[in-house]
Structure formats: structure tokens, C-alpha cells
Coordinates of C-alpha atoms in Angstrom, one line a residue:
Chain A
X1 CA -30.4 -185.2 -57.7
X2 CA -33.1 -182.6 -57.4
X3 CA -31.1 -180.0 -55.4
X4 CA -33.3 -177.3 -54.0
X5 CA -37.0 -177.6 -54.8
X6 CA -39.6 -174.8 -54.2
X7 CA -43.3 -174.9 -54.4
X8 CA -45.4 -173.4 -55.7
X9 CA -43.9 -171.7 -58.7
X10 CA -46.6 -169.0 -59.0
X11 CA -49.2 -167.8 -56.6
X12 CA -51.7 -165.0 -56.4
X13 CA -52.9 -164.0 -52.9
X14 CA -55.5 -161.6 -51.7
X15 CA -54.6 -159.0 -49.1
X16 CA -54.8 -160.5 -45.6
X17 CA -54.5 -164.1 -46.8
X18 CA -51.9 -166.5 -45.5
X19 CA -49.7 -169.0 -47.2
X20 CA -46.6 -171.2 -46.8
X21 CA -43.8 -171.3 -49.4
X22 CA -42.2 -174.7 -49.3
X23 CA -38.5 -175.4 -49.7
X24 CA -36.8 -178.7 -49.6
X25 CA -33.2 -179.8 -50.4
X26 CA -31.7 -183.2 -50.8
X27 CA -28.0 -182.3 -50.5
X28 CA -27.9 -182.7 -46.7
X29 CA -26.9 -179.0 -46.4
X30 CA -26.9 -177.5 -43.0
X31 CA -27.4 -173.9 -44.1
X32 CA -30.6 -172.7 -45.7
X33 CA -31.8 -169.2 -46.7
X34 CA -34.8 -167.3 -47.9
X35 CA -34.4 -164.3 -50.1
X36 CA -36.8 -162.0 -51.8
X37 CA -36.1 -160.2 -55.1
X38 CA -38.1 -157.2 -56.3
X39 CA -38.0 -156.4 -60.0
X40 CA -34.6 -155.2 -61.1
X41 CA -33.2 -155.4 -57.6
X42 CA -30.8 -157.6 -55.7
X43 CA -31.6 -160.4 -53.2
X44 CA -32.7 -159.4 -49.7
X45 CA -32.2 -162.0 -47.0
X46 CA -35.4 -162.7 -45.1
X47 CA -34.4 -165.5 -42.7
X48 CA -31.7 -168.1 -42.5
X49 CA -31.0 -171.3 -40.7
X50 CA -27.7 -173.0 -39.8
X51 CA -29.3 -176.3 -38.9
X52 CA -32.5 -178.1 -37.8
X53 CA -34.1 -176.2 -34.9
X54 CA -32.1 -173.0 -35.5
X55 CA -33.4 -170.0 -37.4
X56 CA -32.4 -166.3 -37.4
X57 CA -33.6 -163.1 -38.9
X58 CA -32.0 -161.6 -42.0
X59 CA -32.3 -158.1 -43.5
X60 CA -36.1 -158.0 -44.0
X61 CA -37.9 -160.4 -41.7
X62 CA -41.0 -158.4 -40.9
X63 CA -44.2 -160.1 -42.1
X64 CA -42.6 -163.5 -42.4
X65 CA -41.9 -166.6 -40.2
X66 CA -39.9 -169.7 -40.7
X67 CA -39.3 -173.0 -39.1
X68 CA -36.7 -175.7 -39.5
X69 CA -37.8 -179.0 -38.0
X70 CA -35.7 -181.1 -40.4
X71 CA -32.4 -180.7 -42.3
X72 CA -34.3 -181.0 -45.6
X73 CA -37.2 -178.5 -45.2
X74 CA -37.3 -174.8 -44.6
X75 CA -40.8 -173.4 -45.1
X76 CA -41.5 -169.7 -45.2
X77 CA -44.8 -168.5 -43.8
X78 CA -46.7 -165.3 -44.7
X79 CA -49.4 -164.6 -42.2
X80 CA -51.2 -161.5 -43.4
X81 CA -50.2 -160.9 -47.0
X82 CA -49.7 -157.3 -48.1
X83 CA -49.1 -155.8 -51.5
X84 CA -45.5 -154.9 -50.4
X85 CA -44.8 -158.7 -50.3
X86 CA -45.3 -159.0 -54.0
X87 CA -41.9 -160.4 -55.1
X88 CA -40.0 -163.4 -56.3
X89 CA -38.9 -165.6 -53.4
X90 CA -35.8 -167.8 -53.6
X91 CA -34.8 -170.5 -51.2
X92 CA -31.1 -171.5 -51.1
X93 CA -28.9 -173.9 -49.3
X94 CA -25.2 -174.4 -48.7
X95 CA -23.0 -176.9 -47.0
X96 CA -21.6 -174.2 -44.8
X97 CA -22.5 -170.5 -44.5
X98 CA -18.9 -169.6 -45.5
X99 CA -16.6 -170.5 -48.3
X100 CA -19.0 -172.6 -50.2
X101 CA -21.5 -171.9 -52.9
X102 CA -25.2 -171.5 -52.4
X103 CA -27.6 -173.5 -54.5
X104 CA -30.9 -171.8 -55.3
X105 CA -34.3 -173.1 -56.0
X106 CA -36.2 -171.9 -59.1
X107 CA -38.2 -169.4 -57.2
X108 CA -41.8 -168.6 -56.3
X109 CA -43.4 -165.6 -58.0
X110 CA -45.9 -164.2 -55.5
X111 CA -48.4 -161.5 -56.3
X112 CA -50.6 -159.9 -53.6
X113 CA -53.7 -158.1 -54.8
Chain B
X1 CA -24.0 -152.7 -41.4
X2 CA -23.0 -154.2 -44.6
X3 CA -23.3 -152.8 -48.1
X4 CA -22.0 -153.7 -51.5
X5 CA -21.9 -151.4 -54.4
X6 CA -22.0 -152.4 -58.0
X7 CA -22.7 -150.5 -61.2
X8 CA -26.3 -151.0 -62.2
X9 CA -25.5 -151.7 -65.9
X10 CA -22.5 -152.4 -68.1
X11 CA -22.5 -152.8 -71.9
X12 CA -19.9 -154.6 -73.9
X13 CA -19.4 -156.1 -77.3
X14 CA -19.4 -159.8 -78.1
X15 CA -15.9 -161.3 -78.0
X16 CA -14.6 -158.5 -75.8
X17 CA -13.6 -158.4 -72.2
X18 CA -15.6 -156.8 -69.4
X19 CA -15.0 -156.1 -65.8
X20 CA -17.7 -155.7 -63.2
X21 CA -16.6 -154.0 -60.0
X22 CA -17.8 -154.5 -56.5
X23 CA -16.9 -152.3 -53.5
X24 CA -18.0 -153.1 -50.0
X25 CA -18.3 -151.6 -46.6
X26 CA -18.1 -154.5 -44.2
X27 CA -15.5 -156.2 -42.2
X28 CA -14.7 -159.6 -40.9
X29 CA -16.2 -161.5 -43.8
X30 CA -15.0 -164.9 -45.0
X31 CA -15.0 -164.2 -48.7
X32 CA -16.5 -162.6 -51.8
X33 CA -18.7 -164.6 -54.1
X34 CA -20.1 -163.9 -57.6
X35 CA -23.4 -165.2 -58.9
X36 CA -25.0 -165.0 -62.4
X37 CA -28.8 -164.7 -62.9
X38 CA -30.5 -164.9 -66.3
X39 CA -33.9 -163.2 -66.7
X40 CA -36.6 -165.3 -65.1
X41 CA -34.0 -167.7 -63.7
X42 CA -32.4 -168.4 -60.4
X43 CA -29.0 -167.2 -59.3
X44 CA -26.1 -169.6 -60.0
X45 CA -22.7 -169.6 -58.4
X46 CA -19.7 -168.5 -60.4
X47 CA -16.8 -168.0 -58.1
X48 CA -15.5 -167.4 -54.6
X49 CA -12.5 -165.5 -53.3
X50 CA -11.5 -166.3 -49.8
X51 CA -8.0 -164.8 -50.2
X52 CA -6.7 -161.7 -51.9
X53 CA -5.8 -162.3 -55.5
X54 CA -7.2 -163.7 -58.7
X55 CA -9.3 -166.9 -59.1
X56 CA -9.7 -168.2 -62.6
X57 CA -12.5 -170.5 -63.9
X58 CA -12.5 -170.8 -67.6
X59 CA -13.6 -167.5 -69.2
X60 CA -14.4 -166.0 -65.8
X61 CA -12.0 -164.7 -63.3
X62 CA -12.6 -163.0 -59.9
X63 CA -10.4 -160.8 -57.9
X64 CA -10.4 -159.6 -54.3
X65 CA -8.4 -157.0 -52.4
X66 CA -9.4 -156.8 -48.8
X67 CA -7.1 -153.8 -48.1
X68 CA -8.9 -151.8 -50.8
X69 CA -12.4 -153.3 -49.9
X70 CA -12.8 -154.1 -53.6
X71 CA -13.4 -157.0 -55.9
X72 CA -14.2 -157.6 -59.5
X73 CA -15.5 -160.2 -61.9
X74 CA -13.8 -160.4 -65.3
X75 CA -15.5 -162.0 -68.2
X76 CA -13.4 -162.8 -71.3
X77 CA -14.4 -163.7 -74.8
X78 CA -17.9 -162.5 -74.2
X79 CA -20.8 -164.5 -75.7
X80 CA -24.4 -163.5 -76.1
X81 CA -25.4 -166.1 -73.5
X82 CA -23.4 -164.0 -70.9
X83 CA -26.2 -161.4 -71.1
X84 CA -27.4 -161.6 -67.5
X85 CA -27.3 -159.9 -64.1
X86 CA -24.2 -160.5 -62.0
X87 CA -24.2 -160.2 -58.2
X88 CA -21.4 -160.0 -55.7
X89 CA -22.0 -161.3 -52.3
X90 CA -20.2 -161.5 -49.0
X91 CA -20.2 -164.5 -46.7
X92 CA -20.3 -163.3 -43.2
X93 CA -21.7 -164.5 -39.8
X94 CA -23.5 -167.5 -41.4
X95 CA -25.2 -165.2 -43.9
X96 CA -24.8 -164.5 -47.6
X97 CA -25.5 -160.8 -48.3
X98 CA -25.9 -159.7 -51.9
X99 CA -25.3 -156.5 -53.8
X100 CA -28.0 -155.0 -56.0
X101 CA -26.5 -156.6 -59.1
X102 CA -25.1 -155.4 -62.4
X103 CA -27.0 -155.9 -65.6
X104 CA -24.6 -156.9 -68.4
X105 CA -25.8 -156.0 -72.0
X106 CA -23.8 -157.6 -74.8
X107 CA -23.9 -156.1 -78.3
X108 CA -23.3 -158.2 -81.4

């Protein structure tokens, strides 16, 4: 059972480039989340989804986009990378948004230069 | 808005007991969760309090008081492997919102 899988693990982008961070889960969870974590800081919610076809903004959505075409996949798109987007990105999923634990992927360490 | 406050760092001795507090300014949330994160790793779930009171899971316990807008994580019989960051989080409106985390240092 793979759980939540994120790719890539590491990436260096130049300013203005675009990329998609991939996230897939095999637990048939309805809820999925994208967080970013800056060094020594907590997790900030970027976007979340309560099911296929439904997405909503979190605390820090600017500069990002998401889609949820299937239950399993929840990719995060950066259109015009900026140095402020240098961070570690975590994808997570849960069976419900409330009263259950969230399972996290291993993270993507992104550097924008 | 929603905000959760935790101490940034706590230091304790191996074998001792430590309490990590979390105060929050939000309402209408379903419950308070705790997660552990080792350096370079991903957060992992520790416990969840839906109701006021104490939840115990092995060496870890978590407490919630909605009337006081307060919760804590209690770690007993501390081991060196417990050195990590600990985050409280609220489950509200289909979202999970995290505090900034408490870095736990354990001295031998």
C-alpha cells in the first residue's frame, strides 16, 4: 500500500518557469490537500479538495492552481515561478476532512533561482 | 480567522515528561489534532480530540478543553527519538489548519 506519493522529490526552477507537482493516493480518500512549509515554520494550506471535480482555496493560494479530475490525483501547478515559492510542498489526504487523520506524502523540495 | 499558538521550542530530559501547549482562536471546529515531524520528514498523525478530555495512546496523551480554547500534547518517558517538531491542527470546514509547531529538544 503506497499511501500518498509525490513526485518529484527535488526540483530547481528558474524564475518564470512553470511546473506541476504530482500527487496521487491509493487509499480512496475523498479529501486531499496541498501545503507548503518554509524553513522552521508550520504548514500553510494552499488548496484543498473534497472530491473529484471540487477544489477550493486555502490560506495561501496565490501563484498556484490545482485540478482534481480523479479521486486519486491532485496535481499542483506553478505557472510563473518566483523565489517566494521556494519551499517544501506536502500533499496529504484523508478519508474525511474532519475527525480522521491526514496522511502525508514525503514532500517536494522546490528551489526557485 | 483561525490561529493556533504554540511555543516555538521546548527542552526536556530523556526519560522525563513534557507538555506542549496549544491555544487557539477559532470556533466551530470539529476537533484538535497533533502531528509529529522529524527533520527532513513528513508530518505523521499522533492523536485527535473531538471531545473535551484526555485521549491516551501509549506514551502520548492529548487533551482538549473547548471552554478554555486550549489543548496540549503530553509525552511521557521521553526518548531521544522523540526529538522532532510537533504541530497542533484544527479540523474545520473541510480544512486542516496547522499551528507553527513546537520544536522539542531532548537532552541525554
